[in-house]
XYZ file of N, CA, C and O in Angstrom:
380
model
N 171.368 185.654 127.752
C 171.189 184.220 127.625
C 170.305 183.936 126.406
O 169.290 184.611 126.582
N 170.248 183.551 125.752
C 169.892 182.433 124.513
C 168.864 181.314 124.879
O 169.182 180.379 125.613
N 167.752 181.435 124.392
C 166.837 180.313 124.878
C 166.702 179.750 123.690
O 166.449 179.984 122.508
N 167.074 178.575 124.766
C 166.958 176.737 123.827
C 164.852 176.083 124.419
O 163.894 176.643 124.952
N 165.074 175.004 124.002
C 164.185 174.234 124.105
C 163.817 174.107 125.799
O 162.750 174.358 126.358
N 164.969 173.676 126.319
C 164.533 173.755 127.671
C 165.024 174.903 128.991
O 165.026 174.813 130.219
N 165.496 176.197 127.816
C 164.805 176.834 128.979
C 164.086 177.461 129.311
O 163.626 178.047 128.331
N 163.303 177.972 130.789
C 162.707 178.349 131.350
C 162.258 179.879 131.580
O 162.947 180.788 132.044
N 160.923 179.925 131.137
C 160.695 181.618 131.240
C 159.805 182.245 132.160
O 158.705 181.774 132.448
N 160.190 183.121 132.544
C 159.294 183.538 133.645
C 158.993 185.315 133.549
O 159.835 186.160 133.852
N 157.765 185.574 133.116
C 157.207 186.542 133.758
C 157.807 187.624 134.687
O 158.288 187.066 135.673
N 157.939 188.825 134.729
C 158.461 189.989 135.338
C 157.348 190.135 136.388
O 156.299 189.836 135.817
N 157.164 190.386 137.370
C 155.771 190.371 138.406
C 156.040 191.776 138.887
O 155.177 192.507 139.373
N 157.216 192.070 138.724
C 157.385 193.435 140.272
C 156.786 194.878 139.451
O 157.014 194.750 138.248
N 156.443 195.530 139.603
C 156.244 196.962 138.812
C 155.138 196.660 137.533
O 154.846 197.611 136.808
N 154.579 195.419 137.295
C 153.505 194.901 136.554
C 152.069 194.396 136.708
O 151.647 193.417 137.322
N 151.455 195.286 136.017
C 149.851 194.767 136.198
C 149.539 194.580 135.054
O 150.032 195.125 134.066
N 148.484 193.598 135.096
C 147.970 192.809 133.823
C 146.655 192.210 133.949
O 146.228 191.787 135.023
N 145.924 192.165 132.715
C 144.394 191.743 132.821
C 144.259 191.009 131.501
O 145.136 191.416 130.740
N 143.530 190.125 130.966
C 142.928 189.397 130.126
C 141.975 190.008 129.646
O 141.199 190.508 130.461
N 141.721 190.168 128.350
C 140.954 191.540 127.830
C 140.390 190.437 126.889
O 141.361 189.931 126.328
N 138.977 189.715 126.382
C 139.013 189.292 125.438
C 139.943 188.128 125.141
O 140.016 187.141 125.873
N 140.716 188.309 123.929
C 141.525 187.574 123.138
C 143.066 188.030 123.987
O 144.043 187.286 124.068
N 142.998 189.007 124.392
C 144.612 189.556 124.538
C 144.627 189.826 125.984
O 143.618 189.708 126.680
N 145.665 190.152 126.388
C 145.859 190.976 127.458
C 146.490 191.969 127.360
O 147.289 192.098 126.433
N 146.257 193.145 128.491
C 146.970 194.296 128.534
C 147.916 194.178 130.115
O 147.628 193.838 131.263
N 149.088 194.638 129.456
C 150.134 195.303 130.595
C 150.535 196.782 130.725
O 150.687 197.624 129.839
N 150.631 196.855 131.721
C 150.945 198.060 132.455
C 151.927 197.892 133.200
O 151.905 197.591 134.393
N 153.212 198.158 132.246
C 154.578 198.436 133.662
C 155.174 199.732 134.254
O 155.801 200.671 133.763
N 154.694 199.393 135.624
C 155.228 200.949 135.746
C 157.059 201.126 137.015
O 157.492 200.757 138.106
N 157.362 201.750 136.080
C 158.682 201.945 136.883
C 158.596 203.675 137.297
O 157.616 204.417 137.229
N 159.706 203.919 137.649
C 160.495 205.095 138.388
C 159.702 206.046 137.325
O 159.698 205.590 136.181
N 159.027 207.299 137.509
C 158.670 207.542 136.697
C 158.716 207.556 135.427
O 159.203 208.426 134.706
N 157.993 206.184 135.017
C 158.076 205.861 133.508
C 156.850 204.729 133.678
O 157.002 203.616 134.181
N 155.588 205.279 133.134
C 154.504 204.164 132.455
C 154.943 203.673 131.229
O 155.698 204.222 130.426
N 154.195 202.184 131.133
C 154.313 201.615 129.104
C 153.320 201.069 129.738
O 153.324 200.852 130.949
N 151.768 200.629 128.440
C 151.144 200.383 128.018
C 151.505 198.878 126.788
O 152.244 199.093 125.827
N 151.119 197.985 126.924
C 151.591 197.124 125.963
C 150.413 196.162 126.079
O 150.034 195.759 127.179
N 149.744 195.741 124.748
C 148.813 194.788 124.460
C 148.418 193.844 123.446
O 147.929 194.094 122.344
N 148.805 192.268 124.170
C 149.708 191.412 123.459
C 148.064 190.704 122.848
O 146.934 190.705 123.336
N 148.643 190.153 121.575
C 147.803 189.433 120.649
C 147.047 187.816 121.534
O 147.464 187.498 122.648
N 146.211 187.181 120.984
C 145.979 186.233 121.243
C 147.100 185.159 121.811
O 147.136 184.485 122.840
N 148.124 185.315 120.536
C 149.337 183.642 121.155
C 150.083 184.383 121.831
O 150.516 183.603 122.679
N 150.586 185.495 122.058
C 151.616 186.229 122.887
C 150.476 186.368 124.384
O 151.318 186.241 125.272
N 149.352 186.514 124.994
C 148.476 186.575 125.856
C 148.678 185.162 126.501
O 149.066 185.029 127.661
N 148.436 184.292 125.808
C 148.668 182.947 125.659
C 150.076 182.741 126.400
O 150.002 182.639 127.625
N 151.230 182.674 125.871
C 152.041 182.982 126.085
C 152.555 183.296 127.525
O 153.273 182.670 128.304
N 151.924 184.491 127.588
C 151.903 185.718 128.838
C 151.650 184.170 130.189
O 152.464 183.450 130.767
N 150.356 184.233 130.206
C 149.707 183.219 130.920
C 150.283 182.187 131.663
O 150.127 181.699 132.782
N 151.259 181.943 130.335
C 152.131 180.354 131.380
C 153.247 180.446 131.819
O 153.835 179.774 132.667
N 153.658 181.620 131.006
C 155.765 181.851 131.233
C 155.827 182.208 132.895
O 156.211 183.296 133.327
N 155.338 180.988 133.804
C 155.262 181.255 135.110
C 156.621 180.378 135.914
O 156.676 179.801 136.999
N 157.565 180.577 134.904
C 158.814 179.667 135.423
C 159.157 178.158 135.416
O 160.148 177.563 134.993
N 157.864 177.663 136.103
C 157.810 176.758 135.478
C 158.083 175.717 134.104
O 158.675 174.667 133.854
N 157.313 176.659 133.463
C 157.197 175.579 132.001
C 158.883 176.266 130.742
O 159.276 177.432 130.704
N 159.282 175.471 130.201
C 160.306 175.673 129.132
C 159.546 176.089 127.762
O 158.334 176.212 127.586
N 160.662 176.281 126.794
C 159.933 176.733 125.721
C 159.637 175.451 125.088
O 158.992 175.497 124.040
N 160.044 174.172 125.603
C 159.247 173.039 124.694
C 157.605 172.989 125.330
O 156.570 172.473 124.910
N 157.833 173.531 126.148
C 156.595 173.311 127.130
C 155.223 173.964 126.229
O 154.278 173.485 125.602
N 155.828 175.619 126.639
C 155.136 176.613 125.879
C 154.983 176.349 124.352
O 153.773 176.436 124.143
N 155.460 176.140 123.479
C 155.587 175.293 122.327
C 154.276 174.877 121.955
O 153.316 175.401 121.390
N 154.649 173.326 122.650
C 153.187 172.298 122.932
C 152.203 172.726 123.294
O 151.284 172.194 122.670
N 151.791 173.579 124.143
C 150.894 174.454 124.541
C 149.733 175.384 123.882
O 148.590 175.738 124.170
N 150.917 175.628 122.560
C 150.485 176.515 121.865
C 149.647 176.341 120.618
O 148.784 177.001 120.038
N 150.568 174.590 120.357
C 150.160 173.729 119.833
C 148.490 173.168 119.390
O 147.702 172.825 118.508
N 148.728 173.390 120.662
C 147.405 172.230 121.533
C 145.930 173.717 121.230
O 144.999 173.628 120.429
N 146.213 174.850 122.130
C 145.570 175.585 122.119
C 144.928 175.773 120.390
O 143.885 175.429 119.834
N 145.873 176.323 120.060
C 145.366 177.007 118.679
C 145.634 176.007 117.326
O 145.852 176.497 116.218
N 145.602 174.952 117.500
C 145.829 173.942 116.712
C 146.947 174.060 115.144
O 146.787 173.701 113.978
N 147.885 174.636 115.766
C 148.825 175.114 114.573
C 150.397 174.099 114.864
O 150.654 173.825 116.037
N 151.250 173.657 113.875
C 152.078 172.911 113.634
C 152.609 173.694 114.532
O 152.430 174.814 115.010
N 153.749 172.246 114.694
C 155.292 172.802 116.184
C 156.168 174.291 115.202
O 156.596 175.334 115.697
N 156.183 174.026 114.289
C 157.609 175.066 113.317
C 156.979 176.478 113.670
O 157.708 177.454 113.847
N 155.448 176.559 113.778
C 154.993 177.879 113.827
C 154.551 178.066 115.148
O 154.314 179.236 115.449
N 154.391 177.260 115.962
C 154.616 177.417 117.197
C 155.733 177.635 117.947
O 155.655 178.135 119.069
N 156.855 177.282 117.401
C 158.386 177.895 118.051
C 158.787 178.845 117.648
O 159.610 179.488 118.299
N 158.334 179.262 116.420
C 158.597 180.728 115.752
C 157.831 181.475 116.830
O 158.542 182.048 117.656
N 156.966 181.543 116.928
C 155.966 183.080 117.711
C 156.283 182.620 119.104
O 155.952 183.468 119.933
N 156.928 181.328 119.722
C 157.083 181.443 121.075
C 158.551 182.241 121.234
O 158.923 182.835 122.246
N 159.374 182.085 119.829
C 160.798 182.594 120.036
C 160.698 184.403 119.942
O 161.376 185.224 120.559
N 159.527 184.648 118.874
C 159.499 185.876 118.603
C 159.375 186.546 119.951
O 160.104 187.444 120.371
N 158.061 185.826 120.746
C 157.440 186.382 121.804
C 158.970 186.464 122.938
O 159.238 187.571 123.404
N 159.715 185.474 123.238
C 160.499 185.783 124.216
C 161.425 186.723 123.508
O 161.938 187.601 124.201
N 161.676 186.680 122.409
C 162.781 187.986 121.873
C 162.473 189.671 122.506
O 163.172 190.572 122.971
N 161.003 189.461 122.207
C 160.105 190.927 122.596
C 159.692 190.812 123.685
O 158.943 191.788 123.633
N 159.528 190.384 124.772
C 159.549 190.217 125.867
C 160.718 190.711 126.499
O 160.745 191.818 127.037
N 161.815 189.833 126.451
C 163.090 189.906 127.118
C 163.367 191.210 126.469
O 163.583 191.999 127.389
N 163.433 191.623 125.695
C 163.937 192.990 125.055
C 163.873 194.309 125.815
O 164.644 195.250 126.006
N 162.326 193.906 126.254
C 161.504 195.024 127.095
C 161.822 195.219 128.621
O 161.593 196.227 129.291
N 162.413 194.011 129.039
C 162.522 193.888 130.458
C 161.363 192.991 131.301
O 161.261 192.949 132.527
N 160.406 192.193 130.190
C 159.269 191.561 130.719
C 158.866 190.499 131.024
O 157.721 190.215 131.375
N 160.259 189.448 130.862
C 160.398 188.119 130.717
C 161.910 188.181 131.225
O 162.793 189.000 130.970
N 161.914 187.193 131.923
C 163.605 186.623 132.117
C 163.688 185.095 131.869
O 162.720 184.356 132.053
N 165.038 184.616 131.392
C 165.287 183.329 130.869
C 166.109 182.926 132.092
O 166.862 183.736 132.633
N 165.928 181.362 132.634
C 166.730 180.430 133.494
C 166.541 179.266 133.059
O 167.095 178.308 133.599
């Protein structure tokens, strides 16, 4: 699936632990024997935080907006990057 403006991202919960470190957070997914280690930057942490199904990527967008006081064009870039690398991994799903 292809995420537009309004849709919806949500967070992987099952086989995932995660903490707020500072600026970032760290994940830990662990499957069938197989650990990954992954530790996301400030706007991808950010990011992390809200993709709770709830909110769309206009949502997250604005959000990001607001937080780190940077224009919408570069705020949809790193929210698109972030779900590209997310979903890639298995760590995000789109509805």
């Amino acid at each position: 699936m292809e995420a537009t403006e309004k849709t919806l991202v949500t967070r992987v919960e099952d086989d995932i632990v995660w903490s707020r470190l500072d600026d970032s957070v760290l994940l830990v997914a662990t499957k069938v024997n197989e650990v990954k280690i992954y530790t996301l930057n400030k706007t991808a942490a950010h990011l992390w935080e809200i993709c709770d199904g709830s909110k769309s990527v206009a949502d997250m967008v604005q959000s990001l907006c607001r937080a780190y006081d940077i224009d919408a064009a570069a705020a949809l870039k790193d929210t698109f990057v972030f779900i590209e690398d997310m979903s890639s991994k298995g760590l995000v799903f789109l509805k």
